[in-house]
mmCIF file of C-alpha atoms in Angstrom:
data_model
loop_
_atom_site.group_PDB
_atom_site.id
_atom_site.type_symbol
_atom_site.label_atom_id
_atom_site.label_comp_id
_atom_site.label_asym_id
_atom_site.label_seq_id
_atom_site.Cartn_x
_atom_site.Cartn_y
_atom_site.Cartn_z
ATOM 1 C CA UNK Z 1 -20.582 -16.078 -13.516
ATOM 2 C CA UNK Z 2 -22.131 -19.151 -12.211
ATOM 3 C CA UNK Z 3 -24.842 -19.207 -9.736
ATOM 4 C CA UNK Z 4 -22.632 -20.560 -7.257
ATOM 5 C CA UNK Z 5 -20.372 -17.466 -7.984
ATOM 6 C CA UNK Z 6 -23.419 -14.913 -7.513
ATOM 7 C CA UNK Z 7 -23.836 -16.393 -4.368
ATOM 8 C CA UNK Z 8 -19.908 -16.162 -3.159
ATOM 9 C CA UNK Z 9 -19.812 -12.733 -4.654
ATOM 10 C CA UNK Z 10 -23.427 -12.149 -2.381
ATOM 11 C CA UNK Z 11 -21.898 -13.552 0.813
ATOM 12 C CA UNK Z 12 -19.017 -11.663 0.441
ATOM 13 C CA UNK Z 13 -20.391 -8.459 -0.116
ATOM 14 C CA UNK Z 14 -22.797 -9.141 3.053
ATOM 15 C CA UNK Z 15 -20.097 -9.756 5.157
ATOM 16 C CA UNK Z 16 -18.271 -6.560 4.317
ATOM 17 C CA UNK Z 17 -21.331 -4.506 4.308
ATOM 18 C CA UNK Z 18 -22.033 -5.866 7.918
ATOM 19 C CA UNK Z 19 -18.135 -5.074 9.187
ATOM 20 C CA UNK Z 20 -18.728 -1.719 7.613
ATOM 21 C CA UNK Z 21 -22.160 -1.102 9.644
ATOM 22 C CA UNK Z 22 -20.536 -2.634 13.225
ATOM 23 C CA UNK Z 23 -17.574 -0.095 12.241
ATOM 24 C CA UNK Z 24 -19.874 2.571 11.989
ATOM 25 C CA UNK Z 25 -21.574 2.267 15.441
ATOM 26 C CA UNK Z 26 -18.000 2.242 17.412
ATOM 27 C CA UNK Z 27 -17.011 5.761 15.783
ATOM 28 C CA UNK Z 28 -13.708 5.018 17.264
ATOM 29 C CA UNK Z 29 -11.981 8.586 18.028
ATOM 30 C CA UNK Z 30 -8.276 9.520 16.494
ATOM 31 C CA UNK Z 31 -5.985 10.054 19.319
ATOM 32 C CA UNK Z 32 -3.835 12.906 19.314
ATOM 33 C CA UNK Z 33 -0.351 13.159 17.484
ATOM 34 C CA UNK Z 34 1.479 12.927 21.161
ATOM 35 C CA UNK Z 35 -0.230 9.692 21.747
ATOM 36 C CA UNK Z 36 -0.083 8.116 18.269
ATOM 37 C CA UNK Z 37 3.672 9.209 19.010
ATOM 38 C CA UNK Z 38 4.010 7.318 21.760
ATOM 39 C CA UNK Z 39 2.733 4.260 20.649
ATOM 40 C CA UNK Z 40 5.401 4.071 17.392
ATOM 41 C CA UNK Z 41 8.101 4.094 19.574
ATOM 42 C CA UNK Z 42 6.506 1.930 22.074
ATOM 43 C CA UNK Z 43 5.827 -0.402 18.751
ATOM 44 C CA UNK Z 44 9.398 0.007 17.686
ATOM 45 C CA UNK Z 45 10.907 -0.619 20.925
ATOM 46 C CA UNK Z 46 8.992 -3.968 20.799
ATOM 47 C CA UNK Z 47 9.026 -5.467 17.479
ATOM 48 C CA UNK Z 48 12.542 -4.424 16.788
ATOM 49 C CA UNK Z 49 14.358 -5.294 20.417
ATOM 50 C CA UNK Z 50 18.071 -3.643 20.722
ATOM 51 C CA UNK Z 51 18.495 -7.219 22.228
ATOM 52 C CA UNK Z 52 16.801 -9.950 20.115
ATOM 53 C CA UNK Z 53 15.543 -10.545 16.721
ATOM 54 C CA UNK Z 54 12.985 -8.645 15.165
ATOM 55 C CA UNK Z 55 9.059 -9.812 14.899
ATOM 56 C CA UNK Z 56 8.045 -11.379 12.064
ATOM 57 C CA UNK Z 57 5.499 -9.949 9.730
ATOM 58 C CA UNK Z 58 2.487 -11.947 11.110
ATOM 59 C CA UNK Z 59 3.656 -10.673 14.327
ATOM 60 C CA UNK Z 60 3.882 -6.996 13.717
ATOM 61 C CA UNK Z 61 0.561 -7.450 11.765
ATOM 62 C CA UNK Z 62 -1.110 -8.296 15.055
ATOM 63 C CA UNK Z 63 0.004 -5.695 16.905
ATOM 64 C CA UNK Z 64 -0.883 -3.064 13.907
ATOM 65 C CA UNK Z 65 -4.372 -4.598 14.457
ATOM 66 C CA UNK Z 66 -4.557 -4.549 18.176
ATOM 67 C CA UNK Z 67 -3.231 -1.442 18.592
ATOM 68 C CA UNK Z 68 -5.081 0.766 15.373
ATOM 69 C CA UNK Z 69 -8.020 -1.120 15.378
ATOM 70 C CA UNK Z 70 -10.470 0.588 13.050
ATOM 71 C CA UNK Z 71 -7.959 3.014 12.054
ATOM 72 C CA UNK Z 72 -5.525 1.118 10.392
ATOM 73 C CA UNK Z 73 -4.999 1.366 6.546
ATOM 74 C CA UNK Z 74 -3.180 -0.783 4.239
ATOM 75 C CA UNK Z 75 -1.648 0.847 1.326
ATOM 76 C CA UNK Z 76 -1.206 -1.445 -1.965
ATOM 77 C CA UNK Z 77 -0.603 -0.797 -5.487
ATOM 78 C CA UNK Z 78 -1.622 -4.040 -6.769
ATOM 79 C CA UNK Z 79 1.388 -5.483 -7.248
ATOM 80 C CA UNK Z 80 0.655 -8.634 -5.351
ATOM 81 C CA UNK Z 81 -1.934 -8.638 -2.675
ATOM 82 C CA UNK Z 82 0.903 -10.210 -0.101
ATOM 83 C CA UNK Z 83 0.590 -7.015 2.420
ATOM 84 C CA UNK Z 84 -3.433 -7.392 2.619
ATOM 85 C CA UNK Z 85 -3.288 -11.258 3.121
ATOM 86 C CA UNK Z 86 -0.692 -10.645 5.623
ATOM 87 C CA UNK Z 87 -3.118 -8.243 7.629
ATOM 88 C CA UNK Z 88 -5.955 -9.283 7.284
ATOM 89 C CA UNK Z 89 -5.601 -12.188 8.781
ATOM 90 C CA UNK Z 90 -5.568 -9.973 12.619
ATOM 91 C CA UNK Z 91 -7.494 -7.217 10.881
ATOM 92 C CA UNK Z 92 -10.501 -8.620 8.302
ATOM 93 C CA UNK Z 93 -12.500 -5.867 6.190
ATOM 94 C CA UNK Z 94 -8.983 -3.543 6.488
ATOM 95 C CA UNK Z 95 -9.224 -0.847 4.243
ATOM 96 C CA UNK Z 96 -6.854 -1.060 1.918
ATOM 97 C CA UNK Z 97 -6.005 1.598 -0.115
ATOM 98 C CA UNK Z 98 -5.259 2.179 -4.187
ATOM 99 C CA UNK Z 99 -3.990 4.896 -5.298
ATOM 100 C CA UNK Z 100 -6.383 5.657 -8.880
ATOM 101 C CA UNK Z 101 -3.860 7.790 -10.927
ATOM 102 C CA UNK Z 102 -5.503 7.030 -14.009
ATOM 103 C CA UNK Z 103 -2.385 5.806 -15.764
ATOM 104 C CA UNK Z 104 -2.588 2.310 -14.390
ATOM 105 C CA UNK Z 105 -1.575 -0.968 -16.630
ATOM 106 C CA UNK Z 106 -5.218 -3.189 -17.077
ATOM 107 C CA UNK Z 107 -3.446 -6.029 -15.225
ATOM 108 C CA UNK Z 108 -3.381 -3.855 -11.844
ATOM 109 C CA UNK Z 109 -7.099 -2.556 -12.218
ATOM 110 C CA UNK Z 110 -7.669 -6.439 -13.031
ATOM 111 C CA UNK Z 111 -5.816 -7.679 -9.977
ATOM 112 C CA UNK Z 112 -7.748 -4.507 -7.653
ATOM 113 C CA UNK Z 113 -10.999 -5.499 -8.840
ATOM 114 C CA UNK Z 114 -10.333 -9.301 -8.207
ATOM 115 C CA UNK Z 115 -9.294 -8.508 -4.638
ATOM 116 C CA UNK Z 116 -12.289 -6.515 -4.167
ATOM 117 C CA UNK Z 117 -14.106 -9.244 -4.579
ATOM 118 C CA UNK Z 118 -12.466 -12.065 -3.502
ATOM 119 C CA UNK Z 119 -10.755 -11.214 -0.401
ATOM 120 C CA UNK Z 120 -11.877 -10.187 3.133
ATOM 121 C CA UNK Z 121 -10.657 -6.277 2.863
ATOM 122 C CA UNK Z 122 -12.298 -3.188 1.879
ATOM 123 C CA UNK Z 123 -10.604 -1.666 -1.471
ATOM 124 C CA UNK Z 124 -10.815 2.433 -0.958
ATOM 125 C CA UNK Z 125 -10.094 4.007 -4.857
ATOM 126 C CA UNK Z 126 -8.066 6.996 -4.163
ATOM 127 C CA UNK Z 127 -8.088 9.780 -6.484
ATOM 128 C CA UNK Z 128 -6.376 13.202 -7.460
ATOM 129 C CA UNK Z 129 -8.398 16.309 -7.306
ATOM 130 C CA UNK Z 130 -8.035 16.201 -11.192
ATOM 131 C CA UNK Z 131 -8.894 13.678 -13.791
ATOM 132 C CA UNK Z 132 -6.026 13.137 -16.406
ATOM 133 C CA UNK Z 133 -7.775 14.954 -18.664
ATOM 134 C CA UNK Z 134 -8.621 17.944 -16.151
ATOM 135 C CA UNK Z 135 -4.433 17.876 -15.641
ATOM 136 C CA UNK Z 136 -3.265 18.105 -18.994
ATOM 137 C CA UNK Z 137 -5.672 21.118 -19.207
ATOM 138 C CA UNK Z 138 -3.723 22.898 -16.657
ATOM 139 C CA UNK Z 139 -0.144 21.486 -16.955
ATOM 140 C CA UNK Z 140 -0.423 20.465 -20.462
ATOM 141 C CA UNK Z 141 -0.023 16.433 -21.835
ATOM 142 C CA UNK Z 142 2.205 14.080 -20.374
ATOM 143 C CA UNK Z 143 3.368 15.692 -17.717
ATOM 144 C CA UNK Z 144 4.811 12.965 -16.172
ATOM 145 C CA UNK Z 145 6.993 12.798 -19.225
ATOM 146 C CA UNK Z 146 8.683 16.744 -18.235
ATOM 147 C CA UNK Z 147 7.815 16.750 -14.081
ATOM 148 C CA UNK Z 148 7.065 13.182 -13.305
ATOM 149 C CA UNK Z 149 8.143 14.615 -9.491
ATOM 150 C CA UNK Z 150 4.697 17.045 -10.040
ATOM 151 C CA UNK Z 151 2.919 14.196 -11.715
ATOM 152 C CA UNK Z 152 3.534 11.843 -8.683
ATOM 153 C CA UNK Z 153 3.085 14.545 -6.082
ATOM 154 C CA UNK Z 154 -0.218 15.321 -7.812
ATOM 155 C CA UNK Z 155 -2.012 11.945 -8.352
ATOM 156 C CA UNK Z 156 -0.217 10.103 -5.407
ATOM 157 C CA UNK Z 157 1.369 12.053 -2.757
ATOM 158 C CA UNK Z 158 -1.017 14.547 -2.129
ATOM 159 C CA UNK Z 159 -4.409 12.248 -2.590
ATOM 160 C CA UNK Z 160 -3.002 9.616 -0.258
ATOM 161 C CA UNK Z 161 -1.783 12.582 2.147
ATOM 162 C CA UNK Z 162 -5.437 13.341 2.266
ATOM 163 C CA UNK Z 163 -6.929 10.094 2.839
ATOM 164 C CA UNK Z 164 -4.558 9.436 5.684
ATOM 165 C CA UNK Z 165 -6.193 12.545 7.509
ATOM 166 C CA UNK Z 166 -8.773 9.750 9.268
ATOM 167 C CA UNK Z 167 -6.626 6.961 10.092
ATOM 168 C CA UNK Z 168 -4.009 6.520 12.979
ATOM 169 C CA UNK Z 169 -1.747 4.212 11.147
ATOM 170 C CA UNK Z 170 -1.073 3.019 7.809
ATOM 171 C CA UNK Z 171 0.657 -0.463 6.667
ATOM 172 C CA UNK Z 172 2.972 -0.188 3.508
ATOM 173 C CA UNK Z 173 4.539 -2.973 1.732
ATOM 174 C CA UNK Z 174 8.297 -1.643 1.659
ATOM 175 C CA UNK Z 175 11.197 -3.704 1.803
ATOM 176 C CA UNK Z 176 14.654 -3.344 2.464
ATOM 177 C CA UNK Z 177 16.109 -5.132 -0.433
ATOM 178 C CA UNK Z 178 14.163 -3.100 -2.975
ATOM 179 C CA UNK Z 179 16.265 -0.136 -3.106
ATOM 180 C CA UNK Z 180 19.177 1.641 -1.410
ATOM 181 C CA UNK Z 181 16.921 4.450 -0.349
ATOM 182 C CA UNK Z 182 14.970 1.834 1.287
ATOM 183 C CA UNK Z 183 17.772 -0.106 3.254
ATOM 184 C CA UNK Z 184 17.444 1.475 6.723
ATOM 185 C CA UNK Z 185 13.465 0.766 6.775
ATOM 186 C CA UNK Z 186 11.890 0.208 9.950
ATOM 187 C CA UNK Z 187 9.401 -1.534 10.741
ATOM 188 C CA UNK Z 188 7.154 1.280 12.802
ATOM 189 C CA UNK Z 189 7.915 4.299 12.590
ATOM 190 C CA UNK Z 190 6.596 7.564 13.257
ATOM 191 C CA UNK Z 191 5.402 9.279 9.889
ATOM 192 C CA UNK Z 192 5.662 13.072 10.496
ATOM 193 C CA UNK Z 193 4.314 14.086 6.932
ATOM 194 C CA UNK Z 194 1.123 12.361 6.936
ATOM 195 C CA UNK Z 195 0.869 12.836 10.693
ATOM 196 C CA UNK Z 196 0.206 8.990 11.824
ATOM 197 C CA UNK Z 197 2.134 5.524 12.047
ATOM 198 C CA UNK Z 198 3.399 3.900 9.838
ATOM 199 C CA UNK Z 199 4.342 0.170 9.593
ATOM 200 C CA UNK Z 200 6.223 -2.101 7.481
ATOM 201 C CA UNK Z 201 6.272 -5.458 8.116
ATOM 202 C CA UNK Z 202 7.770 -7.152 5.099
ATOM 203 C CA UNK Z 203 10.756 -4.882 5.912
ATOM 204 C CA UNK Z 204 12.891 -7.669 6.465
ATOM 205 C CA UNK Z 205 12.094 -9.713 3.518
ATOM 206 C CA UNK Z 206 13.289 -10.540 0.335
ATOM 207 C CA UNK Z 207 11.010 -10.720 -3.316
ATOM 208 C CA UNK Z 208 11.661 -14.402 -3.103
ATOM 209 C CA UNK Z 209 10.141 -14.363 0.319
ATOM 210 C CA UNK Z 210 7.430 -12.437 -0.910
ATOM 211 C CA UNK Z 211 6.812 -15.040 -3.748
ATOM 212 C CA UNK Z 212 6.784 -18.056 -1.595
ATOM 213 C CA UNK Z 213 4.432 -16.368 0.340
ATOM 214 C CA UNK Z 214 2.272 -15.977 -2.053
ATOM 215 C CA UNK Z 215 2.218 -19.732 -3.808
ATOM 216 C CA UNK Z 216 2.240 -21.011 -0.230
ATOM 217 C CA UNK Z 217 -0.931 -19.031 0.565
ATOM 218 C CA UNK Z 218 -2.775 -18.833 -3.200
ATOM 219 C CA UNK Z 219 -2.766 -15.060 -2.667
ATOM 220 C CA UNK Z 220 -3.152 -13.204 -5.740
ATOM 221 C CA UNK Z 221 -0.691 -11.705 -7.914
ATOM 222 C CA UNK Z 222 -0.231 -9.054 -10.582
ATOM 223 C CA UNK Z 223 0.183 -11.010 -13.802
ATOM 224 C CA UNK Z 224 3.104 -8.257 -14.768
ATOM 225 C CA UNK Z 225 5.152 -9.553 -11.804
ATOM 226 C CA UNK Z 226 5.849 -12.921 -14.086
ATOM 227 C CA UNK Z 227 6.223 -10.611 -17.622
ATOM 228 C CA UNK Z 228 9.264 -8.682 -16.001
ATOM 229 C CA UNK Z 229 7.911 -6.234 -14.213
ATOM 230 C CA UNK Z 230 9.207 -6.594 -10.910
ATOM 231 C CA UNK Z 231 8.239 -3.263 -9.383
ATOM 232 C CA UNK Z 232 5.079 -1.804 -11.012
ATOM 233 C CA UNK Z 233 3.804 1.991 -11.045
ATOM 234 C CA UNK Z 234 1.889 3.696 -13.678
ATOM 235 C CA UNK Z 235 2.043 2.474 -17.205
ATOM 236 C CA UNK Z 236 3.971 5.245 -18.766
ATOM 237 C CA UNK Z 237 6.097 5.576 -16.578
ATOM 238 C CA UNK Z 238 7.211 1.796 -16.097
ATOM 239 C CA UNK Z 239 9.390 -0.446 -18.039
ATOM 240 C CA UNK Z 240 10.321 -4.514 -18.167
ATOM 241 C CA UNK Z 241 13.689 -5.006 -16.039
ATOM 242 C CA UNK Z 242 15.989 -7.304 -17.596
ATOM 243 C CA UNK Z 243 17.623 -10.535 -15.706
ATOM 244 C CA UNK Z 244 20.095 -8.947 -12.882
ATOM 245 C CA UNK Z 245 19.048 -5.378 -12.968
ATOM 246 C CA UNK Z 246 17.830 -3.601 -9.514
ATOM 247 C CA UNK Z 247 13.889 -4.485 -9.197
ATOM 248 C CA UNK Z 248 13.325 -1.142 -9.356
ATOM 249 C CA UNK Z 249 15.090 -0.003 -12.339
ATOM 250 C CA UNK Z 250 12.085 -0.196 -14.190
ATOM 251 C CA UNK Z 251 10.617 3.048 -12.890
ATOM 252 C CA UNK Z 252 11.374 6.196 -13.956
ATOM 253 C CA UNK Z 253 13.849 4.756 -16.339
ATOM 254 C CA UNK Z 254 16.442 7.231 -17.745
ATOM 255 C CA UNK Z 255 15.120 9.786 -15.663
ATOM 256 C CA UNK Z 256 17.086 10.977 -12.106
ATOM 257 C CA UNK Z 257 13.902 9.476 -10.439
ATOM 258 C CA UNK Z 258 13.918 6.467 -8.428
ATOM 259 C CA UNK Z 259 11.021 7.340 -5.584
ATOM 260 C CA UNK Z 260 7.672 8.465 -6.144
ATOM 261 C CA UNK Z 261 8.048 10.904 -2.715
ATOM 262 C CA UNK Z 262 5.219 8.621 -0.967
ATOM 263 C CA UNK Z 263 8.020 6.876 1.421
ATOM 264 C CA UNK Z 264 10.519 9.623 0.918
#
């Protein structure tokens, strides 16, 4: 790196050490479950109008950021960095949060650590009370091989569960067309599992639309999105999808697995 990268990479770190210091003199309080409640039908009732179309993304983005505030999450697997762009445009510094299951391709830690430093949001590494290695101890090797349902709800349901505990609403990037199971997605909801929000904006869209977006707006990209991968999880447990197959046919393949249990 350049010296004119060592000072972008200085900047940008100052900047999101200063958002992190103003955030730390509000101490803005979680409101109860009733309220939080409240608001995600109030949110529902006006983004998704029994009268008139629903909000657009940029639109439900701004009222995630008006309403949350401080204690609004983004949750992103490094895919694409679409969902961040989107908010952070109404919410800079968001904390956006990866999931660190320790089975992750190099081209998604690549694309994390890129956004880290690149882009106005704060990456928050979430990990599983074990290491891999602390895992296979107990369980026994490639356990997501014989229980990938206990190897998800290990290293991803139950860390994020955890690190939801602080926030009052978190942003995923779930769409409609992605999946059957995911065909009746809102976009707010009430989450009663992790107790808070939750909000998807790119409900609505398609993985064209979420391509466009991204030339349109230079936002960065998982290089495995253009090698087949459409939908990308851990390594092992992900697999190229041929031309025509469901986008998410690729996970789990051959097993009777199709959702991870974090949006089930």
């Amino acid at each position: 790196m350049g010296a004119a990268g060592r000072a972008r990479a200085a900047e940008h770190e100052q900047a999101r050490a200063a958002h992190a210091a103003a955030r730390a003199l509000r101490g803005t309080r979680r409101r109860s479950d009733d309220e939080l409640r409240r608001l995600a039908a109030e949110g529902a009732a006006l983004l998704s109008p029994a009268d008139g179309p629903e909000a657009t993304a940029d639109e439900v983005a701004a009222w995630a950021s008006e309403t949350f505030g401080d204690l609004l999450a983004v949750a992103c697997s490094m895919a694409d960095l679409v969902l961040p762009h989107v908010v952070a445009q109404h919410a800079p510094w968001v904390d956006v949060l990866f999931l660190e299951t320790g089975y992750h391709f190099p081209e998604t830690l690549g694309t994390r650590d890129a956004a880290a430093g690149s882009m106005p949001i704060t990456v928050v590494d979430v990990a599983a009370a074990q290491s891999v290695a602390e895992q296979d101890a107990q369980y026994g090797p490639r356990l997501h091989e014989r229980d990938p349902g206990l190897c998800c709800a290990l290293r991803k349901v139950a860390p994020l569960h955890a690190a939801l505990g602080g926030y009052e609403a978190w942003v995923t990037g779930v769409r409609r067309d992605e999946a059957p199971t995911r065909t009746g997605t809102p976009l707010v909801t009430w989450d009663e599992k992790n107790r808070l929000v939750k909000i998807n904006p790119l409900a609505a869209w398609s993985f064209d639309d979420l391509l466009a977006y991204a030339a349109k707006h230079a936002v960065l990209i998982n290089p495995l999105l253009d090698d087949g991968y459409p939908s990308i999880g851990c390594a092992p447990c992900t697999r190229r999808v041929a031309p025509g197959e469901d986008p998410r046919s690729g996970r789990w393949a051959g097993l009777d697995k199709t959702e991870c249990g974090l949006h089930a």
